[in-house]
Coordinates of C-alpha atoms and ligand atoms in Angstrom, one line a residue:
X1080 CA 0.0 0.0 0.0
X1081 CA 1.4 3.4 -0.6
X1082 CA 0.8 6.8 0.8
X1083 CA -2.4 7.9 2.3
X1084 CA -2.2 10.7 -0.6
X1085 CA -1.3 8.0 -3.2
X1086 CA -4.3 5.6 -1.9
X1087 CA -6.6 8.3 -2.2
X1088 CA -4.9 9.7 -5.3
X1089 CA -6.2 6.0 -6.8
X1090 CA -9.9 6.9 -5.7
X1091 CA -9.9 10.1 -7.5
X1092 CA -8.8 8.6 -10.7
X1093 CA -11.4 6.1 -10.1
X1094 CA -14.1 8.5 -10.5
X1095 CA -12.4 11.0 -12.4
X1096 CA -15.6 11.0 -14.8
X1097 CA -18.3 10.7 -12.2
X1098 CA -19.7 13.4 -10.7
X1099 CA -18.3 12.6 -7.5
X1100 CA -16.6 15.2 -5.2
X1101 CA -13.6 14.3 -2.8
X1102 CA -12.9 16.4 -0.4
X1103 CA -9.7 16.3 2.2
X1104 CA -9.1 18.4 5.3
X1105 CA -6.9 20.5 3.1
X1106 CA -9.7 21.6 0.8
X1107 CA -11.4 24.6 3.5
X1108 CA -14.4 25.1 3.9
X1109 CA -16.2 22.8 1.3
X1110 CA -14.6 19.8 3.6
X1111 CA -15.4 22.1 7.0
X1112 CA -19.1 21.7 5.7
X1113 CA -19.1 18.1 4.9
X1114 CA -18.1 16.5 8.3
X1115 CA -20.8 18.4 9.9
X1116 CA -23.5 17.0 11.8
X1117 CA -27.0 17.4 13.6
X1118 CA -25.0 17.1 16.5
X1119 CA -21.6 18.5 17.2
X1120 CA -20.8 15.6 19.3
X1121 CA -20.8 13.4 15.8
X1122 CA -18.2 16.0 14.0
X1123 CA -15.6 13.8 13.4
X1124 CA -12.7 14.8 11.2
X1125 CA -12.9 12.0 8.3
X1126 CA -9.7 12.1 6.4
X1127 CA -11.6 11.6 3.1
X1128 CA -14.9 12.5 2.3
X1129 CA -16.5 11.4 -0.7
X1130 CA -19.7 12.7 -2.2
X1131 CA -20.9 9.9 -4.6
X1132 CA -23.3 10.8 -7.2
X1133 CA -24.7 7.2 -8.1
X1134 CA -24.6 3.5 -7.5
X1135 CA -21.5 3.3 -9.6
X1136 CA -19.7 5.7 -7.8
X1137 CA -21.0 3.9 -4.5
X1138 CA -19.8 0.5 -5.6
X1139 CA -16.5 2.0 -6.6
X1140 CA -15.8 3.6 -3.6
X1141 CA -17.0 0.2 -1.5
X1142 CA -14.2 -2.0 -4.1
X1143 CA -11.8 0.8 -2.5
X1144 CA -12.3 0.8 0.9
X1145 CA -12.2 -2.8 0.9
X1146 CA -9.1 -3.4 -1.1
X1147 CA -6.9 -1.1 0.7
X1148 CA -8.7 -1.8 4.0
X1149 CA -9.7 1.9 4.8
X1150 CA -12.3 2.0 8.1
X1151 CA -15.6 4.2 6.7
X1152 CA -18.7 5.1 7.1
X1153 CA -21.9 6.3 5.1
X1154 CA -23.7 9.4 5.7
X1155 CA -27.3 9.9 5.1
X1156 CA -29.0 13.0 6.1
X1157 CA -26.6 12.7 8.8
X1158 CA -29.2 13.4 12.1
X1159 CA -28.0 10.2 14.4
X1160 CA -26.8 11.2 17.5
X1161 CA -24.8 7.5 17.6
X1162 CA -21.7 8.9 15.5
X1163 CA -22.4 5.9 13.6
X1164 CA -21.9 8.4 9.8
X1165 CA -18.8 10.4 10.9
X1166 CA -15.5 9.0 11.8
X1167 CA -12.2 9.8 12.9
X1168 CA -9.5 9.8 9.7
X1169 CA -11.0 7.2 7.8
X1170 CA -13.7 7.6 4.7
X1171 CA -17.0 8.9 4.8
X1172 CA -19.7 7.8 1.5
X1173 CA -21.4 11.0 1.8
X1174 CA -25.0 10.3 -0.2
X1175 CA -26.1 14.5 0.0
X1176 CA -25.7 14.9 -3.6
X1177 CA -28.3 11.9 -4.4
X1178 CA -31.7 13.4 -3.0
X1179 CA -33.7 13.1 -6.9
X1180 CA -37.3 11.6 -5.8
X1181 CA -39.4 10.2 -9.0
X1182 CA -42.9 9.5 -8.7
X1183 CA -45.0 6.9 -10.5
X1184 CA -48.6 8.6 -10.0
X1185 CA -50.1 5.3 -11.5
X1186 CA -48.7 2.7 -9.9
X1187 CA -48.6 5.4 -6.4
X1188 CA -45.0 4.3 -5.8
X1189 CA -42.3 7.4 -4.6
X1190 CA -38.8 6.3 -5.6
X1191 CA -35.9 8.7 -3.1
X1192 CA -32.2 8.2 -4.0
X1193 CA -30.2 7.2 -1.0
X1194 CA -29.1 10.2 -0.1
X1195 CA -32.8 12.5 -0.1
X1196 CA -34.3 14.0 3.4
X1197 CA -37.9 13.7 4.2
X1198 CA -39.0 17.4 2.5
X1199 CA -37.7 15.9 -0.7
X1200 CA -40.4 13.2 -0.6
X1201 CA -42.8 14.9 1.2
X1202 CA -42.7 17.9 -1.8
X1203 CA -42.3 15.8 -4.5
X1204 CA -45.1 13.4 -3.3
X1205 CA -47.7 16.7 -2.8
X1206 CA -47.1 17.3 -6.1
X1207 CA -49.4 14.0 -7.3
X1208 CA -51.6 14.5 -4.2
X1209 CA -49.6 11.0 -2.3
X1210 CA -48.1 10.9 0.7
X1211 CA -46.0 8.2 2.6
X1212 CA -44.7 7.6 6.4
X1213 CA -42.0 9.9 7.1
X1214 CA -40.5 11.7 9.7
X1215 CA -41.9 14.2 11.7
X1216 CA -39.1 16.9 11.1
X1217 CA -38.5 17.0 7.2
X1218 CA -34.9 17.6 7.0
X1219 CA -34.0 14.2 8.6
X1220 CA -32.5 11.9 6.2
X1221 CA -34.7 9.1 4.5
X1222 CA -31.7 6.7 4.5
X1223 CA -31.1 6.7 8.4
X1224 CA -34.7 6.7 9.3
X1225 CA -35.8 4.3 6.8
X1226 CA -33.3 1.8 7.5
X1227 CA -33.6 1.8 11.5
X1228 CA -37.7 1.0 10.7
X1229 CA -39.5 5.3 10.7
X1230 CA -42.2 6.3 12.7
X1231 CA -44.4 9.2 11.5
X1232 CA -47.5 10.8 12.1
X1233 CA -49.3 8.4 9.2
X1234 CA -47.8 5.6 10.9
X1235 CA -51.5 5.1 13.0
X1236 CA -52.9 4.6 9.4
X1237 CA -50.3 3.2 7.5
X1238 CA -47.4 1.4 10.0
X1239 CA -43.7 2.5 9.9
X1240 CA -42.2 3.7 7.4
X1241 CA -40.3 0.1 6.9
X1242 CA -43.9 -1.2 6.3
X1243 CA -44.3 0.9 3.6
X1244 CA -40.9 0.3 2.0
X1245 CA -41.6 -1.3 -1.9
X1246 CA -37.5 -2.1 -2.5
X1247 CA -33.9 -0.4 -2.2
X1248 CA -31.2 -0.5 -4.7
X1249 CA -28.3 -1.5 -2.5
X1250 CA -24.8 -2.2 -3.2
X1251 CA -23.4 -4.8 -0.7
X1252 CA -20.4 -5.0 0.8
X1253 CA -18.7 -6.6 -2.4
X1254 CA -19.7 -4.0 -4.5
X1255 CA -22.1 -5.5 -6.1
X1256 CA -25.1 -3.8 -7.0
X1257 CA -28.6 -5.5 -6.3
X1258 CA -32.3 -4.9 -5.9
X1259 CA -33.9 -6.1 -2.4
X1260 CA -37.6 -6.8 -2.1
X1261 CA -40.0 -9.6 -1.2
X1262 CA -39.2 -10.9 -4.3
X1263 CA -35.6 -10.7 -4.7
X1264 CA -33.2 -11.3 -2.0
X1265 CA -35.9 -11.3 0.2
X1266 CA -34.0 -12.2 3.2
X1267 CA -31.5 -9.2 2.2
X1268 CA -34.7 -7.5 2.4
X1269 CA -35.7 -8.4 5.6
X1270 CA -32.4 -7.8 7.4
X1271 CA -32.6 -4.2 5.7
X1272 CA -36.0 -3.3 7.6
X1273 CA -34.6 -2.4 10.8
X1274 CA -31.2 -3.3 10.3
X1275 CA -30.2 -1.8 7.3
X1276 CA -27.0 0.0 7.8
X1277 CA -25.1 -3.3 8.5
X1278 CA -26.0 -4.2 4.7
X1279 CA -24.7 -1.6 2.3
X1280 CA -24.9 1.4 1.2
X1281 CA -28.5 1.6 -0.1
X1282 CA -28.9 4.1 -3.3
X1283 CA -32.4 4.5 -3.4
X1284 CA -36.2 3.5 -1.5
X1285 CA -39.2 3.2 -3.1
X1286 CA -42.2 3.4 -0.8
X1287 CA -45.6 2.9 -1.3
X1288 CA -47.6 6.3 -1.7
X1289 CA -51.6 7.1 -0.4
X1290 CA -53.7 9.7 -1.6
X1291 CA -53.5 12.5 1.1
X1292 CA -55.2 15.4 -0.9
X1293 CA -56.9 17.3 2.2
X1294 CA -55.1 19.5 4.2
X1295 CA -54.7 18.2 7.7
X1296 CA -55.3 19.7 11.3
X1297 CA -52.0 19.8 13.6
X1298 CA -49.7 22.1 16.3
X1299 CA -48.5 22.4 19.3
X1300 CA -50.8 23.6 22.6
X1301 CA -48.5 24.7 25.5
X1302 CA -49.9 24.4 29.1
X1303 CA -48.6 25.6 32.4
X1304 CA -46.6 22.7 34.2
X1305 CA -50.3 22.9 36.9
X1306 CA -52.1 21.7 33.9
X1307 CA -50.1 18.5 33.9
X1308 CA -51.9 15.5 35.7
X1309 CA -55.3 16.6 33.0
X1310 CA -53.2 16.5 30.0
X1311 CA -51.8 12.8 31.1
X1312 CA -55.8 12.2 31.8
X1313 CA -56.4 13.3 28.2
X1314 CA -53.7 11.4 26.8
X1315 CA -54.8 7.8 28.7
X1316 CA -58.1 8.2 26.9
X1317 CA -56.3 9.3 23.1
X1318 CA -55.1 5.5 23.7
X1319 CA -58.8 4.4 23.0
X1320 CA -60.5 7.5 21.6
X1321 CA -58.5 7.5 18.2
X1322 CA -58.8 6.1 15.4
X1323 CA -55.4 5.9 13.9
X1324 CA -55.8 9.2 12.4
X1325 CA -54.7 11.1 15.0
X1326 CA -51.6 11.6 17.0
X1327 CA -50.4 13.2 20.2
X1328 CA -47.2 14.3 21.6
X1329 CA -46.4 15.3 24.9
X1330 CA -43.1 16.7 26.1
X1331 CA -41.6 18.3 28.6
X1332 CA -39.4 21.5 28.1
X1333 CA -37.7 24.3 29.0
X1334 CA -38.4 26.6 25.8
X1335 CA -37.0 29.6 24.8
X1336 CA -37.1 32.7 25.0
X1337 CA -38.4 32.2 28.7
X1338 CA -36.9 29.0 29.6
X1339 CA -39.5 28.5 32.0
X1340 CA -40.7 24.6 32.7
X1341 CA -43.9 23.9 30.3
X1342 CA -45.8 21.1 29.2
X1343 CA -45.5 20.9 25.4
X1344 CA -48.6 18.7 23.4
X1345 CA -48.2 18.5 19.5
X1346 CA -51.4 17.3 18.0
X1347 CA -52.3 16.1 15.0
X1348 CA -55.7 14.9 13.0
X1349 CA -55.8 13.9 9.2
X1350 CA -59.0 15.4 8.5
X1351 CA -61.1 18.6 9.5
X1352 CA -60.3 21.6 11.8
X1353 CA -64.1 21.0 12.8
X1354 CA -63.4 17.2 13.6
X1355 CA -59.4 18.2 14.8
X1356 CA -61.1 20.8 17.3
X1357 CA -63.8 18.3 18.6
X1358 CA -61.1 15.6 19.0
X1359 CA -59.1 17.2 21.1
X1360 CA -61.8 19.6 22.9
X1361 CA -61.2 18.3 25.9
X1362 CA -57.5 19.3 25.8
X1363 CA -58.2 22.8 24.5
X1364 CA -61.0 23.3 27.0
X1365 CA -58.1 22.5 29.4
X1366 CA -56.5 26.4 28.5
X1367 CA -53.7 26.2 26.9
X1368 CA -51.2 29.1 27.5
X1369 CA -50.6 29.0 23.4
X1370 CA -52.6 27.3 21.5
X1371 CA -51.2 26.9 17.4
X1372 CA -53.1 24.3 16.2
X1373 CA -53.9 25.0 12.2
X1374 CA -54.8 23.7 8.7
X1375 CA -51.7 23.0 6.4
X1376 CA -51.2 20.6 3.6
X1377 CA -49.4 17.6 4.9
X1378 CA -46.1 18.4 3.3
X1379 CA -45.9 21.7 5.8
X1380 CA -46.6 19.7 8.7
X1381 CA -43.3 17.6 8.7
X1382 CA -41.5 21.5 8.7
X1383 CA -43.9 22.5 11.7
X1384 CA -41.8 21.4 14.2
X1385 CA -37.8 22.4 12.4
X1386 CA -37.4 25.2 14.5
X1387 CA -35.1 24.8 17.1
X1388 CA -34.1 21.3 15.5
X1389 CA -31.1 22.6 13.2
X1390 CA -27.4 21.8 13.2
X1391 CA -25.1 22.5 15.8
X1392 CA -24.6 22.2 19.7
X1393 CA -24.3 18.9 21.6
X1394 CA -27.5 16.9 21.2
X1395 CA -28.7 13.3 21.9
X1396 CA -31.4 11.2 21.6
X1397 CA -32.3 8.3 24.1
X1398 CA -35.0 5.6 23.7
X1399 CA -37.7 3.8 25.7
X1400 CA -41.3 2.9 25.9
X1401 CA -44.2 3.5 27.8
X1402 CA -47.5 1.7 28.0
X1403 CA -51.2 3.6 28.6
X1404 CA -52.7 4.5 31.0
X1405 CA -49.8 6.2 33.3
X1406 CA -50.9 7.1 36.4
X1407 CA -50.9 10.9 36.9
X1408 CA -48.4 11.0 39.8
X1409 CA -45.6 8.7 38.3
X1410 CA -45.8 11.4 35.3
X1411 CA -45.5 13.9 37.6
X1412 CA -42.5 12.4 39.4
X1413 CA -40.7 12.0 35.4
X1414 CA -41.4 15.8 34.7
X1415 CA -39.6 16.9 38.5
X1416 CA -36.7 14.6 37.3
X1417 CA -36.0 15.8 33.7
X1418 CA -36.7 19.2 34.3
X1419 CA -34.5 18.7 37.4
X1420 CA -31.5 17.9 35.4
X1421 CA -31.7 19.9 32.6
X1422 CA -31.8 23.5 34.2
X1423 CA -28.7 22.5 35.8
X1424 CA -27.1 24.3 32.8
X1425 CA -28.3 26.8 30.6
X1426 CA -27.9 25.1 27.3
X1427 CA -29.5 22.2 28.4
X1428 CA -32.5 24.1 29.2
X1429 CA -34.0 23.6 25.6
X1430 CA -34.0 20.0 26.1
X1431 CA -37.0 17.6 26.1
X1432 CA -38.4 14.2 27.3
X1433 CA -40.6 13.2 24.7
X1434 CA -44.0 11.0 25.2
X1435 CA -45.0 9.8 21.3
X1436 CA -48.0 8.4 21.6
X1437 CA -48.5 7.5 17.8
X1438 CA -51.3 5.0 17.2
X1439 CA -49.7 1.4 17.2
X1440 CA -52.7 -0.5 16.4
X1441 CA -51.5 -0.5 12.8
X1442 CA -47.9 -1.3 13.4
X1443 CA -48.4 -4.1 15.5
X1444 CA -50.9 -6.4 12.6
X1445 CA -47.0 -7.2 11.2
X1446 CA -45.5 -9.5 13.7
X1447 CA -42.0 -9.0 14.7
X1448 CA -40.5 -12.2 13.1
X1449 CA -41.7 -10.3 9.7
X1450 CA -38.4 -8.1 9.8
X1451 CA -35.8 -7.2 11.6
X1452 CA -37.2 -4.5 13.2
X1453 CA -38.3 -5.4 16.8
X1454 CA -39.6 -3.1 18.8
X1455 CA -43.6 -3.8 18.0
X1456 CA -46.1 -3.7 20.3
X1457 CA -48.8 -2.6 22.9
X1458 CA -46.8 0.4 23.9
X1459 CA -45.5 4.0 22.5
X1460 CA -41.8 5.2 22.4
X1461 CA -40.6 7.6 24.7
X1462 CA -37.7 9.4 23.9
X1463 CA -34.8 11.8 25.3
X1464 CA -33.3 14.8 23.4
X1465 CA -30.9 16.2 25.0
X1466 CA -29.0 19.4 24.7
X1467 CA -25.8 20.4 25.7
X1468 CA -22.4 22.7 25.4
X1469 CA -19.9 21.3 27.9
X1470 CA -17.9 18.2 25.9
X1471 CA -17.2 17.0 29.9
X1472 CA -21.1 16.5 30.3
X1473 CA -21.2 13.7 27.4
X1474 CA -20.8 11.0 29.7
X1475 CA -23.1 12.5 32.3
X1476 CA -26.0 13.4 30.0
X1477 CA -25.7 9.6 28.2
X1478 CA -25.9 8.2 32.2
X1479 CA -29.1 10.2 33.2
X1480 CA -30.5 9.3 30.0
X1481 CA -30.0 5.7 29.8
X1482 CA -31.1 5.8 33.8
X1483 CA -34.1 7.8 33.2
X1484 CA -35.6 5.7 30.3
X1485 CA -34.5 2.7 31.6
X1486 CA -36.5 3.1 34.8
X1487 CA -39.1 5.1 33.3
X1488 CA -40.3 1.5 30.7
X1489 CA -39.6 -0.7 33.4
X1490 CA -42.4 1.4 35.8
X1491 CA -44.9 2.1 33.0
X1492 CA -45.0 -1.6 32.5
X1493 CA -42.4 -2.3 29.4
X1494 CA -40.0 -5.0 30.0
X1495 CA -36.4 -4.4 28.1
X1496 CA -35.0 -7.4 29.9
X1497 CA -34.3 -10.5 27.6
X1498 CA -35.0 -13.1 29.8
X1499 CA -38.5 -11.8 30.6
X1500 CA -39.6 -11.1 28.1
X1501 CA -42.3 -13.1 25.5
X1502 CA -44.0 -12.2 22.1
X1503 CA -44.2 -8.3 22.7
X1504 CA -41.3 -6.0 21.3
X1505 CA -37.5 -5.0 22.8
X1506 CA -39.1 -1.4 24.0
X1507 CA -36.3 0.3 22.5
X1508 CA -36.1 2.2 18.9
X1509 CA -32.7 1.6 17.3
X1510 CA -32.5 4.9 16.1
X1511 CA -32.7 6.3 19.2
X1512 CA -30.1 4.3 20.9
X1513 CA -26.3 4.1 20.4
X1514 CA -24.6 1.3 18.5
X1515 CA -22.7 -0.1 21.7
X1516 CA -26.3 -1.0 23.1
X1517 CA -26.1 -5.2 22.7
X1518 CA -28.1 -6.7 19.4
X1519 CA -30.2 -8.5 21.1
X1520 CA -31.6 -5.7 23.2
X1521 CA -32.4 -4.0 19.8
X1522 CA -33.4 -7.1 17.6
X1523 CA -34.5 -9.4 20.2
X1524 CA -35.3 -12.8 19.0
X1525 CA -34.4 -11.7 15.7
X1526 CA -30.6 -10.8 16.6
X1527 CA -29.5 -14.4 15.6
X1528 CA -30.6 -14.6 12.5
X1529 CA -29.3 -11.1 11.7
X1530 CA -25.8 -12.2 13.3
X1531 CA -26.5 -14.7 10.2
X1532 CA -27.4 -12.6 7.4
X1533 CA -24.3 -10.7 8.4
X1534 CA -21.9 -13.7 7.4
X1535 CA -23.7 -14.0 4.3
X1536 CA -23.7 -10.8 2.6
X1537 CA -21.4 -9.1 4.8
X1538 CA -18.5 -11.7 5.8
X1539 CA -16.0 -9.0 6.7
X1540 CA -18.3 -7.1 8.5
X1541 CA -17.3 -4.0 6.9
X1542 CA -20.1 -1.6 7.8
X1543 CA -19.8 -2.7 11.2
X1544 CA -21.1 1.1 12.7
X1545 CA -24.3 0.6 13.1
X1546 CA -25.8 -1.6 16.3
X1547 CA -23.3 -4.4 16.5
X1548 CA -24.5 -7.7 15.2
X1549 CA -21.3 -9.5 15.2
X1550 CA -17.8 -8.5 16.9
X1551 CA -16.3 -5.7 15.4
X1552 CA -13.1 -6.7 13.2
X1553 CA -9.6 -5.9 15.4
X1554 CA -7.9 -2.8 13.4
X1555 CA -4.5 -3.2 13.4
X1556 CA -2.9 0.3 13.6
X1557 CA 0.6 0.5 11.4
Ligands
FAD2831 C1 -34.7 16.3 14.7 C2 -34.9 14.8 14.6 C3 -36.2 14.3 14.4 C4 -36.4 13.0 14.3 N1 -37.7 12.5 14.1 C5 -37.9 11.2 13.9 C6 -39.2 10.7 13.5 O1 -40.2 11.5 13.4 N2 -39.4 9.4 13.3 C7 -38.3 8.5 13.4 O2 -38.6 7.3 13.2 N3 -37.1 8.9 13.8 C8 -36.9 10.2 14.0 N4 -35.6 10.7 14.3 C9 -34.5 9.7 14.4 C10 -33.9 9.4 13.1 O3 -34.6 8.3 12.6 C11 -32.4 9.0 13.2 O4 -31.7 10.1 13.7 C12 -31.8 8.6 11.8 O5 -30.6 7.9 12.1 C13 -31.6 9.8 10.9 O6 -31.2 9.3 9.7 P1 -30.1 10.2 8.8 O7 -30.0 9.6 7.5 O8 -30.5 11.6 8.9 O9 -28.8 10.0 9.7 P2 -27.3 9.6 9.4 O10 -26.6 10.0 10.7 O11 -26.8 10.1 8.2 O12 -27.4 8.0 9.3 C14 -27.9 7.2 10.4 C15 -27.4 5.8 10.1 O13 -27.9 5.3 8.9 C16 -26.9 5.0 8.0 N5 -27.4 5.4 6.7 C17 -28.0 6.6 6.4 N6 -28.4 6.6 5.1 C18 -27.9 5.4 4.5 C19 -28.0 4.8 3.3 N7 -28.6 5.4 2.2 N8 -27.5 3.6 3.1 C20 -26.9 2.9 4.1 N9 -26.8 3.4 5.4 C21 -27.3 4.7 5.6 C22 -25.7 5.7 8.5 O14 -24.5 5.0 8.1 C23 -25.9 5.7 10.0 O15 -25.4 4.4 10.5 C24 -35.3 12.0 14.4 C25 -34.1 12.5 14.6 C26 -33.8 13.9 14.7 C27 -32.4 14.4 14.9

């Protein structure tokens, strides 16, 4: 092997008529750019970034890695808090200049390359009056979201996102490039849903589209912390009272510009402001200090909530599950705890533990053998985000995470432990966990055959950054 700047000199002349860029650490600003990420905590400085501009370019940049044993990762819209699509001196396949999304009207199918965020689809989708399940902030990437399985606010209608997902054009860890489905390489296919960034570098996901013409009814009503124990009353009874066209988020916050404690619902009805205002009467009757509920077409509702969600700062999500109904008081006891430890600095004030109560009736008809996804059934996902400047608070923030969620599913009546556990899901979303969190916590029953899979389409386990499903390879460090 020769120089690092020979090595990579090999790449460029690789894709010399591709439309590729390669950036180094020498080329300013462009490169400064490219290694950012939702969280500053995932800025890692890469010492090759390469911004492939189709499947060729992918599988030529996969034959290189491989062949002169270069450690790399693949960036999607680049919003996981895991650092699992940044990394220290080694190569990052950067998929932001592939975000072209085709629609087939007839066949209601949206095709989004690899690289596309959730506005992309949700605009280009509007256009022919369709809709899929994506995420509820639109400049999160399809590729990360998708592959880890995608809850949205369709999801009570129309499942995960994963359950929506038609076939991706992956290349694998040989380079090869192939089409995964039900029909071919259907067990490729299965891994993918849920586990998909162990596979490849997917270049494009077609989804299955549904008519969503009518505007929709959605925003956030902010109470007074006092207001609490009727909102968790309100929410108990969503749990039966909806009919998977609705959706309800609670969180609790610190908001700016006051940074006073609040209790923050997002609501959301796929149908009438008439039938939205009647739904949720008893919550507005309540007296909300703001109430910004609204009519917007559906492709402005996954924008509604981007403010205060951009790039930059220190920021991490967390993962567990609740079941309904909570009793008031143990609610109560979560809010004094959260709130608790994030005014204990000021940039951790904007911070929020997150109740997602997102119809599951729908997601949980597929069983969880069906894919590799897991974490299906009678229960909602509650999640952390949390804020931070201080680099010497990472460990801290991770630890009263993890504790906080941890106990918090284990009290509201989800089991995460193995042993225990029987037919229902792990309790845990794998994109909002880190990748050191065991498989089988993530995959369950379904981490064996995964740990499988791996050996058959990925022997080397080269993209080994995801959640670990066999033993990372030793790098030997010349
Ligand atoms: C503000 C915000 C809002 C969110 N809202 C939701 C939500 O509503 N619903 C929900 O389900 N989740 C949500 N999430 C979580 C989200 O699903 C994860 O953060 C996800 O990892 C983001 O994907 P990405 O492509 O942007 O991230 P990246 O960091 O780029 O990628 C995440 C992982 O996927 C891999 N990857 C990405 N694209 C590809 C590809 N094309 N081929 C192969 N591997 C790929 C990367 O290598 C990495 O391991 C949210 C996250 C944030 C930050």
């Amino acid at each position: 092997m020769g120089s690092a700047t020979d090595v990579y000199a090999q790449l460029k002349e690789q894709l010399k008529s591709s439309k590729a860029e390669i950036l180094f650490p020498s080329d300013g600003e462009k490169y400064e750019e490219s290694i950012k990420r939702w969280s500053e905590h995932c800025e890692k400085r890469a010492a090759c970034v390469v911004k492939i501009s189709s499947a060729d370019d992918a599988s030529a940049t996969v034959k290189f890695v491989k062949e002169n044993k270069i450690p790399f990762v693949v960036r999607g819209g680049g919003h996981s808090t895991s650092g699992s699509a940044s990394i220290e001196d080694g190569l990052v396949i950067d998929l932001s200049l592939m975000r072209g999304v085709t629609v087939n009207p007839e066949k209601k199918t949206v095709r989004a390359e690899g690289g596309a965020l959730w506005v992309d689809v949700d605009e280009a989708a509007a256009q022919y009056g369709l809709a899929t399940v994506g995420g509820t902030v639109n400049h999160t990437g399809v590729g990360g979201l998708t592959l880890g399985g995608g809850y949205g606010y369709l999801s009570g209608k129309y499942g995960l996102t994963i359950d929506n997902l038609l076939q991706v054009e992956i290349v694998l860890a040989s380079g090869e490039q192939v089409i995964a489905s039900e029909t071919e390489n259907p067990d490729l296919f299965w891994a993918i849903r849920g586990a998909g960034q162990n596979f490849g570098v997917v270049t494009a996901f077609t989804f299955r589209g549904y008519e969503q013409t009518n505007q929709v009814f959605a925003g956030p009503l902010i109470f007074l912390p006092d207001k609490l124990p009727q909102v968790v009353e309100f929410m108990n009874k969503f749990q039966t009272k909806n009919d998977g066209n609705q959706a309800f988020l609670l969180g609790f916050t610190c908001p700016p510009p006051a940074h006073a404690p609040v209790v923050l619902t997002q609501v959301f009805h796929n149908g009438t402001q008439e039938e939205g205002n009647a739904f949720f009467k008893d919550l507005i009757d309540l007296g909300p200090v703001a109430n910004m509920t609204s009519m917007m077409p559906y492709e402005k509702l996954n924008a509604a909530m981007n403010e205060g969600q951009g790039f930059g700062g220190r920021k991490m999500f967390g993962g567990g599950a609740y079941k309904l109904p909570l009793a008031p008081p143990f609610v109560q006891a979560l809010f004094d705890e959260f709130i608790g430890f994030s005014t204990t600095q000021p940039a951790m004030t904007d911070s929020i533990l997150l109740f997602e109560t997102i119809p599951y009736a729908k997601v949980v008809e597929v069983p969880n053998e069906k894919m590799a996804f897991s974490n299906r059934g009678e229960y909602y996902n509650l999640a952390t985000m949390i804020k931070w400047a201080n680099p010497a608070l990472d460990d801290t923030v991770r630890e009263f995470s993890r504790a906080l969620l941890k106990k918090a599913s284990q009290s509201a009546g989800v089991v995460q432990d193995e042993k225990v556990r029987s037919t229902e899901g792990v309790g845990v979303y794998g994109n909002y966990v880190n990748p050191d969190v065991p498989a089988s916590e993530v995959y369950g029953g379904n981490a064996k055959k995964l740990a499988e899979l791996k050996g058959k389409y990925d022997p080397e386990n080269l993209f080994d950054r995801g959640t670990r499903l066999v033993p990372r390879p030793v790098v030997v460090v010349n």
